[in-house]
PDB file of C-alpha atoms in Angstrom:
ATOM      1  CA  MET A1156       2.945  14.147  17.515  1.00  0.00           C
ATOM      2  CA  PRO A1157       5.738  11.507  16.993  1.00  0.00           C
ATOM      3  CA  TRP A1158       5.058  11.589  13.166  1.00  0.00           C
ATOM      4  CA  LYS A1159       6.709  14.964  12.939  1.00  0.00           C
ATOM      5  CA  THR A1160      10.070  13.709  13.886  1.00  0.00           C
ATOM      6  CA  ASP A1161       9.989   9.741  13.089  1.00  0.00           C
ATOM      7  CA  PHE A1162      11.086   8.173   9.824  1.00  0.00           C
ATOM      8  CA  ARG A1163      13.548  10.961   9.061  1.00  0.00           C
ATOM      9  CA  SER A1164      16.581  10.350   6.752  1.00  0.00           C
ATOM     10  CA  LEU A1165      19.815  12.192   6.845  1.00  0.00           C
ATOM     11  CA  TYR A1166      18.248  14.653   4.156  1.00  0.00           C
ATOM     12  CA  TYR A1167      15.758  15.893   6.815  1.00  0.00           C
ATOM     13  CA  LEU A1168      17.751  15.712  10.057  1.00  0.00           C
ATOM     14  CA  GLY A1169      17.271  18.927  11.804  1.00  0.00           C
ATOM     15  CA  ALA A1170      14.510  20.144   9.396  1.00  0.00           C
ATOM     16  CA  PRO A1171      11.668  21.834  11.128  1.00  0.00           C
ATOM     17  CA  GLU A1172       8.632  19.879  12.207  1.00  0.00           C
ATOM     18  CA  PRO A1173       5.995  19.904   9.561  1.00  0.00           C
ATOM     19  CA  GLU A1174       2.531  21.478  10.235  1.00  0.00           C
ATOM     20  CA  ASP A1175      -0.516  19.117  10.465  1.00  0.00           C
ATOM     21  CA  PRO A1176      -1.857  18.362   6.941  1.00  0.00           C
ATOM     22  CA  VAL A1177      -5.112  20.016   6.085  1.00  0.00           C
ATOM     23  CA  ILE A1178      -7.470  17.251   5.411  1.00  0.00           C
ATOM     24  CA  ILE A1179     -10.966  18.022   3.871  1.00  0.00           C
ATOM     25  CA  PRO A1180     -12.826  14.725   3.712  1.00  0.00           C
ATOM     26  CA  LYS A1181     -14.766  15.459   0.443  1.00  0.00           C
ATOM     27  CA  GLU A1182     -11.286  16.099  -1.222  1.00  0.00           C
ATOM     28  CA  THR A1183      -9.592  13.144   0.309  1.00  0.00           C
ATOM     29  CA  ALA A1184      -9.154   9.465  -0.840  1.00  0.00           C
ATOM     30  CA  LEU A1185      -7.993   6.291   1.103  1.00  0.00           C
ATOM     31  CA  LEU A1186      -6.119   4.117  -1.558  1.00  0.00           C
ATOM     32  CA  VAL A1187      -5.631   0.456  -0.655  1.00  0.00           C
ATOM     33  CA  ILE A1188      -2.772  -0.808  -2.605  1.00  0.00           C
ATOM     34  CA  ASP A1189      -2.305  -4.709  -3.524  1.00  0.00           C
ATOM     35  CA  ILE A1190      -3.616  -6.381  -0.339  1.00  0.00           C
ATOM     36  CA  GLN A1191      -4.646  -9.565  -2.368  1.00  0.00           C
ATOM     37  CA  ASN A1192      -5.240 -13.177  -1.609  1.00  0.00           C
ATOM     38  CA  THR A1193      -1.886 -14.260  -3.298  1.00  0.00           C
ATOM     39  CA  TYR A1194       0.055 -12.616  -0.473  1.00  0.00           C
ATOM     40  CA  LEU A1195      -1.856 -14.741   2.084  1.00  0.00           C
ATOM     41  CA  GLU A1196      -0.947 -18.040   0.444  1.00  0.00           C
ATOM     42  CA  ARG A1197       1.707 -20.189   2.307  1.00  0.00           C
ATOM     43  CA  PRO A1198       2.318 -23.932   1.809  1.00  0.00           C
ATOM     44  CA  GLU A1199       2.676 -26.397   4.569  1.00  0.00           C
ATOM     45  CA  ARG A1200       6.166 -25.786   6.003  1.00  0.00           C
ATOM     46  CA  SER A1201       6.661 -29.622   6.704  1.00  0.00           C
ATOM     47  CA  SER A1202       6.032 -30.299   2.904  1.00  0.00           C
ATOM     48  CA  LEU A1203       9.110 -28.078   1.912  1.00  0.00           C
ATOM     49  CA  SER A1204      12.819 -28.926   1.428  1.00  0.00           C
ATOM     50  CA  PRO A1205      15.322 -27.555   4.003  1.00  0.00           C
ATOM     51  CA  GLU A1206      16.359 -24.715   1.638  1.00  0.00           C
ATOM     52  CA  GLU A1207      12.550 -23.877   1.015  1.00  0.00           C
ATOM     53  CA  GLN A1208      12.004 -23.849   4.921  1.00  0.00           C
ATOM     54  CA  VAL A1209      14.772 -21.358   5.387  1.00  0.00           C
ATOM     55  CA  ARG A1210      12.937 -18.990   2.908  1.00  0.00           C
ATOM     56  CA  PHE A1211       9.631 -19.811   4.468  1.00  0.00           C
ATOM     57  CA  ASP A1212      10.962 -18.837   7.866  1.00  0.00           C
ATOM     58  CA  LEU A1213      12.406 -15.601   6.532  1.00  0.00           C
ATOM     59  CA  TRP A1214       8.992 -14.584   5.180  1.00  0.00           C
ATOM     60  CA  THR A1215       7.073 -15.428   8.461  1.00  0.00           C
ATOM     61  CA  PRO A1216       7.461 -11.933   9.898  1.00  0.00           C
ATOM     62  CA  PHE A1217       5.811 -10.335   6.746  1.00  0.00           C
ATOM     63  CA  HIS A1218       2.907 -12.624   7.018  1.00  0.00           C
ATOM     64  CA  GLU A1219       2.499 -11.896  10.761  1.00  0.00           C
ATOM     65  CA  ARG A1220       2.608  -8.185  10.130  1.00  0.00           C
ATOM     66  CA  LEU A1221       0.194  -8.520   7.280  1.00  0.00           C
ATOM     67  CA  ARG A1222      -2.322 -10.434   9.263  1.00  0.00           C
ATOM     68  CA  LYS A1223      -1.855  -8.831  12.619  1.00  0.00           C
ATOM     69  CA  SER A1224      -1.316  -5.146  11.586  1.00  0.00           C
ATOM     70  CA  VAL A1225      -1.933  -4.282   8.097  1.00  0.00           C
ATOM     71  CA  ILE A1226      -5.164  -6.130   7.308  1.00  0.00           C
ATOM     72  CA  PRO A1227      -6.899  -5.251  10.649  1.00  0.00           C
ATOM     73  CA  GLY A1228      -5.499  -1.771  10.487  1.00  0.00           C
ATOM     74  CA  THR A1229      -6.617  -1.108   7.061  1.00  0.00           C
ATOM     75  CA  ARG A1230     -10.055  -2.441   7.858  1.00  0.00           C
ATOM     76  CA  LYS A1231     -10.411   0.150  10.720  1.00  0.00           C
ATOM     77  CA  MET A1232      -9.127   2.883   8.277  1.00  0.00           C
ATOM     78  CA  LEU A1233     -11.757   1.826   5.587  1.00  0.00           C
ATOM     79  CA  ASP A1234     -14.386   1.897   8.488  1.00  0.00           C
ATOM     80  CA  PHE A1235     -13.338   5.360   9.582  1.00  0.00           C
ATOM     81  CA  ALA A1236     -12.943   6.789   6.056  1.00  0.00           C
ATOM     82  CA  ARG A1237     -16.468   5.700   5.194  1.00  0.00           C
ATOM     83  CA  ARG A1238     -17.889   7.213   8.254  1.00  0.00           C
ATOM     84  CA  HIS A1239     -16.163  10.621   7.613  1.00  0.00           C
ATOM     85  CA  GLY A1240     -16.990  10.838   3.927  1.00  0.00           C
ATOM     86  CA  ILE A1241     -13.518  10.011   2.603  1.00  0.00           C
ATOM     87  CA  GLU A1242     -13.580   8.189  -0.746  1.00  0.00           C
ATOM     88  CA  CYS A1243     -12.294   4.605  -0.642  1.00  0.00           C
ATOM     89  CA  LEU A1244     -10.279   3.350  -3.635  1.00  0.00           C
ATOM     90  CA  PHE A1245      -8.549   0.090  -4.383  1.00  0.00           C
ATOM     91  CA  ALA A1246      -5.756  -0.985  -6.602  1.00  0.00           C
ATOM     92  CA  ARG A1247      -4.750  -4.643  -7.309  1.00  0.00           C
ATOM     93  CA  ILE A1248      -2.177  -6.377  -9.501  1.00  0.00           C
ATOM     94  CA  ALA A1249      -3.943  -8.363 -12.091  1.00  0.00           C
ATOM     95  CA  CYS A1250      -3.457  -8.990 -15.873  1.00  0.00           C
ATOM     96  CA  HIS A1251      -6.208  -9.207 -18.443  1.00  0.00           C
ATOM     97  CA  THR A1252      -4.802 -12.225 -20.201  1.00  0.00           C
ATOM     98  CA  ASN A1253      -4.412 -15.709 -18.896  1.00  0.00           C
ATOM     99  CA  ASP A1254      -0.832 -16.011 -19.919  1.00  0.00           C
ATOM    100  CA  GLY A1255       0.144 -12.619 -18.626  1.00  0.00           C
ATOM    101  CA  ARG A1256       1.219 -11.179 -22.037  1.00  0.00           C
ATOM    102  CA  ASP A1257       0.030  -7.944 -21.125  1.00  0.00           C
ATOM    103  CA  ARG A1258       2.076  -7.539 -17.962  1.00  0.00           C
ATOM    104  CA  SER A1259       4.697  -4.882 -17.578  1.00  0.00           C
ATOM    105  CA  LEU A1260       8.317  -5.839 -17.938  1.00  0.00           C
ATOM    106  CA  SER A1261       8.972  -5.848 -14.111  1.00  0.00           C
ATOM    107  CA  GLN A1262       6.276  -8.513 -13.674  1.00  0.00           C
ATOM    108  CA  LYS A1263       7.727 -10.663 -16.341  1.00  0.00           C
ATOM    109  CA  MET A1264      11.248 -10.703 -15.024  1.00  0.00           C
ATOM    110  CA  PRO A1265      12.489 -13.820 -13.371  1.00  0.00           C
ATOM    111  CA  GLY A1266      12.412 -14.314  -9.594  1.00  0.00           C
ATOM    112  CA  TRP A1267       9.999 -13.299  -6.875  1.00  0.00           C
ATOM    113  CA  ASN A1268       8.532 -10.378  -8.625  1.00  0.00           C
ATOM    114  CA  ASN A1269       7.437 -12.477 -11.497  1.00  0.00           C
ATOM    115  CA  LEU A1270       3.656 -12.219 -10.991  1.00  0.00           C
ATOM    116  CA  LEU A1271       1.020 -14.197 -13.118  1.00  0.00           C
ATOM    117  CA  LEU A1272      -2.312 -13.087 -11.682  1.00  0.00           C
ATOM    118  CA  PRO A1273      -5.260 -13.277 -14.132  1.00  0.00           C
ATOM    119  CA  LYS A1274      -7.772 -10.828 -13.228  1.00  0.00           C
ATOM    120  CA  ASN A1275     -10.653 -13.481 -12.649  1.00  0.00           C
ATOM    121  CA  GLU A1276      -8.724 -15.819 -10.559  1.00  0.00           C
ATOM    122  CA  GLN A1277      -8.957 -15.958  -6.716  1.00  0.00           C
ATOM    123  CA  ALA A1278      -5.393 -15.163  -6.110  1.00  0.00           C
ATOM    124  CA  SER A1279      -5.608 -11.725  -7.640  1.00  0.00           C
ATOM    125  CA  GLN A1280      -8.903 -10.615  -5.712  1.00  0.00           C
ATOM    126  CA  ILE A1281      -8.612  -8.169  -2.755  1.00  0.00           C
ATOM    127  CA  VAL A1282      -8.562 -10.067   0.577  1.00  0.00           C
ATOM    128  CA  PRO A1283     -12.103 -10.774   2.000  1.00  0.00           C
ATOM    129  CA  GLU A1284     -11.612  -8.446   5.004  1.00  0.00           C
ATOM    130  CA  LEU A1285     -11.034  -5.412   2.745  1.00  0.00           C
ATOM    131  CA  GLN A1286     -13.360  -5.894  -0.030  1.00  0.00           C
ATOM    132  CA  PRO A1287     -14.863  -2.736  -1.671  1.00  0.00           C
ATOM    133  CA  VAL A1288     -18.541  -2.041  -0.776  1.00  0.00           C
ATOM    134  CA  ALA A1289     -21.206  -0.454  -2.749  1.00  0.00           C
ATOM    135  CA  ASP A1290     -19.849   1.454  -5.680  1.00  0.00           C
ATOM    136  CA  GLU A1291     -16.304   2.017  -4.303  1.00  0.00           C
ATOM    137  CA  ILE A1292     -13.905   1.938  -7.209  1.00  0.00           C
ATOM    138  CA  THR A1293     -11.072  -0.741  -8.020  1.00  0.00           C
ATOM    139  CA  VAL A1294      -8.296  -0.191 -10.596  1.00  0.00           C
ATOM    140  CA  THR A1295      -6.362  -3.123 -11.981  1.00  0.00           C
ATOM    141  CA  LYS A1296      -2.837  -2.582 -12.870  1.00  0.00           C
ATOM    142  CA  THR A1297       0.260  -4.539 -14.272  1.00  0.00           C
ATOM    143  CA  THR A1298       2.613  -1.911 -13.141  1.00  0.00           C
ATOM    144  CA  ASP A1299       4.017  -1.017  -9.629  1.00  0.00           C
ATOM    145  CA  SER A1300       2.363   2.527  -9.467  1.00  0.00           C
ATOM    146  CA  ALA A1301      -1.307   2.535  -9.306  1.00  0.00           C
ATOM    147  CA  LEU A1302      -1.278   5.977 -11.011  1.00  0.00           C
ATOM    148  CA  THR A1303       0.949   5.087 -13.985  1.00  0.00           C
ATOM    149  CA  GLY A1304      -0.813   1.740 -15.031  1.00  0.00           C
ATOM    150  CA  THR A1305      -4.394   2.775 -14.726  1.00  0.00           C
ATOM    151  CA  ASN A1306      -6.806   5.553 -15.311  1.00  0.00           C
ATOM    152  CA  LEU A1307      -6.564   6.381 -11.330  1.00  0.00           C
ATOM    153  CA  ARG A1308      -5.383   9.817 -12.311  1.00  0.00           C
ATOM    154  CA  LEU A1309      -8.436  10.797 -14.185  1.00  0.00           C
ATOM    155  CA  ILE A1310     -10.569   9.157 -11.424  1.00  0.00           C
ATOM    156  CA  LEU A1311      -8.952  11.268  -8.669  1.00  0.00           C
ATOM    157  CA  HIS A1312      -9.303  14.420 -10.906  1.00  0.00           C
ATOM    158  CA  ASN A1313     -13.105  13.557 -11.625  1.00  0.00           C
ATOM    159  CA  LEU A1314     -13.522  12.909  -7.766  1.00  0.00           C
ATOM    160  CA  GLY A1315     -12.033  16.381  -6.974  1.00  0.00           C
ATOM    161  CA  VAL A1316      -9.275  14.679  -4.607  1.00  0.00           C
ATOM    162  CA  LYS A1317      -6.480  16.677  -3.514  1.00  0.00           C
ATOM    163  CA  THR A1318      -5.107  14.294  -0.720  1.00  0.00           C
ATOM    164  CA  VAL A1319      -4.522  10.614  -1.032  1.00  0.00           C
ATOM    165  CA  ILE A1320      -3.999   8.329   2.122  1.00  0.00           C
ATOM    166  CA  CYS A1321      -2.013   5.295   1.164  1.00  0.00           C
ATOM    167  CA  ALA A1322      -2.022   1.709   2.853  1.00  0.00           C
ATOM    168  CA  GLY A1323      -0.919  -1.544   1.290  1.00  0.00           C
ATOM    169  CA  ILE A1324       2.061  -3.744   0.202  1.00  0.00           C
ATOM    170  CA  PHE A1325       4.691  -3.733  -0.635  1.00  0.00           C
ATOM    171  CA  THR A1326       6.079  -0.542   1.179  1.00  0.00           C
ATOM    172  CA  ASP A1327       9.427  -0.486  -0.930  1.00  0.00           C
ATOM    173  CA  GLN A1328       7.660  -1.424  -4.168  1.00  0.00           C
ATOM    174  CA  CYS A1329       4.054  -0.701  -5.181  1.00  0.00           C
ATOM    175  CA  VAL A1330       3.244   1.643  -2.395  1.00  0.00           C
ATOM    176  CA  SER A1331       6.538   3.643  -2.872  1.00  0.00           C
ATOM    177  CA  SER A1332       5.989   3.841  -6.711  1.00  0.00           C
ATOM    178  CA  THR A1333       2.425   5.015  -6.188  1.00  0.00           C
ATOM    179  CA  VAL A1334       3.399   7.505  -3.652  1.00  0.00           C
ATOM    180  CA  ARG A1335       6.220   9.047  -5.936  1.00  0.00           C
ATOM    181  CA  SER A1336       3.847   9.209  -8.889  1.00  0.00           C
ATOM    182  CA  LEU A1337       1.147  11.002  -6.826  1.00  0.00           C
ATOM    183  CA  ALA A1338       3.771  13.484  -5.459  1.00  0.00           C
ATOM    184  CA  ASP A1339       4.895  14.069  -8.884  1.00  0.00           C
ATOM    185  CA  GLU A1340       1.214  15.059  -9.793  1.00  0.00           C
ATOM    186  CA  SER A1341       1.153  17.485  -6.895  1.00  0.00           C
ATOM    187  CA  TYR A1342      -1.208  15.521  -4.702  1.00  0.00           C
ATOM    188  CA  GLN A1343      -0.790  15.750  -0.824  1.00  0.00           C
ATOM    189  CA  VAL A1344       0.252  12.182   0.126  1.00  0.00           C
ATOM    190  CA  ILE A1345      -0.090  10.446   3.534  1.00  0.00           C
ATOM    191  CA  VAL A1346       1.382   6.988   4.078  1.00  0.00           C
ATOM    192  CA  LEU A1347       0.002   5.018   7.107  1.00  0.00           C
ATOM    193  CA  GLU A1348       3.078   3.115   8.351  1.00  0.00           C
ATOM    194  CA  ASP A1349       1.009   0.643  10.465  1.00  0.00           C
ATOM    195  CA  CYS A1350      -1.097  -0.253   7.403  1.00  0.00           C
ATOM    196  CA  CYS A1351       1.886  -1.197   5.170  1.00  0.00           C
ATOM    197  CA  ALA A1352       4.377  -3.708   5.053  1.00  0.00           C
ATOM    198  CA  ALA A1353       7.542  -4.966   3.184  1.00  0.00           C
ATOM    199  CA  ALA A1354       9.288  -8.272   3.090  1.00  0.00           C
ATOM    200  CA  THR A1355      11.202  -7.178   6.232  1.00  0.00           C
ATOM    201  CA  ASP A1356      10.749  -4.559   8.851  1.00  0.00           C
ATOM    202  CA  GLU A1357      14.260  -3.192   7.882  1.00  0.00           C
ATOM    203  CA  LEU A1358      13.064  -2.619   4.262  1.00  0.00           C
ATOM    204  CA  HIS A1359       9.757  -1.248   5.460  1.00  0.00           C
ATOM    205  CA  ARG A1360      11.339   1.283   7.766  1.00  0.00           C
ATOM    206  CA  LYS A1361      14.212   2.267   5.229  1.00  0.00           C
ATOM    207  CA  GLU A1362      11.660   2.908   2.430  1.00  0.00           C
ATOM    208  CA  LEU A1363       9.592   5.002   4.823  1.00  0.00           C
ATOM    209  CA  GLU A1364      12.478   7.157   5.730  1.00  0.00           C
ATOM    210  CA  ILE A1365      13.375   7.519   1.944  1.00  0.00           C
ATOM    211  CA  ILE A1366       9.930   8.727   0.884  1.00  0.00           C
ATOM    212  CA  ASN A1367       8.998  10.642   4.108  1.00  0.00           C
ATOM    213  CA  MET A1368       9.045  14.601   4.205  1.00  0.00           C
ATOM    214  CA  ILE A1369       9.695  14.820   0.413  1.00  0.00           C
ATOM    215  CA  TYR A1370       7.059  12.551  -1.194  1.00  0.00           C
ATOM    216  CA  CYS A1371       4.614  12.190   1.486  1.00  0.00           C
ATOM    217  CA  HIS A1372       4.113  12.440   5.240  1.00  0.00           C
ATOM    218  CA  VAL A1373       4.443   9.171   7.126  1.00  0.00           C
ATOM    219  CA  MET A1374       2.179   8.641  10.185  1.00  0.00           C
ATOM    220  CA  SER A1375       0.132   5.863  11.943  1.00  0.00           C
ATOM    221  CA  SER A1376      -3.565   5.552  11.300  1.00  0.00           C
ATOM    222  CA  ASP A1377      -4.369   6.713  14.904  1.00  0.00           C
ATOM    223  CA  GLU A1378      -2.262   9.902  14.184  1.00  0.00           C
ATOM    224  CA  LEU A1379      -4.240  10.363  11.065  1.00  0.00           C
ATOM    225  CA  GLN A1380      -7.620   9.869  12.494  1.00  0.00           C
ATOM    226  CA  ALA A1381      -6.716  12.521  15.283  1.00  0.00           C
ATOM    227  CA  ILE A1382      -5.791  15.098  12.552  1.00  0.00           C
ATOM    228  CA  VAL A1383      -9.202  14.370  10.660  1.00  0.00           C
ATOM    229  CA  GLN A1384     -11.135  14.699  13.933  1.00  0.00           C
ATOM    230  CA  SER A1385      -9.338  17.695  15.202  1.00  0.00           C
TER     231      SER A1385
END
């Protein structure tokens, strides 16, 4: 399968192809990371200054990937996981205070990463297409890593999970941080490349190359589904 040779960095050129991961549904969780309303919001381009329009256009490929690939692909994976008895978990960025004083330092830094998303506001909610159902668990974080900033570690332990399948945004930030934390805790981690996005495709692909083979296995959702059904 292509995933066995794709997304390889210099570290792993020539390394033997990995075996298919052993996936036991009752010991597996699908973790959807930070696919929230705030990332769907865009102003009217015509209302922006020329400089702002340049930035708007630079972000357009991300928004297209989010709407055309990440959200529909993740929805299909949620449906697949629910049919096969795979636990569905969600993480979202949200602060407990209205002024964000409980945020981590990275979310208080000036610039794009400065996020003020109070937990009860619409912007911080998971997008409608990917809402949890029934008693599926959502953790709220003010950190990049969903493991570091929440009780997710305890939840995974209590659920008996050994394999975590990751989808979400941004590939090079919260997804990557979560993957590294999970790998350090000796979870088997799989990242679904078509269910993730970074600000640019270049950043997305480069981060997948960086984390692949050492912190996780990177594959498509179709490849993952074929392994589960084999």
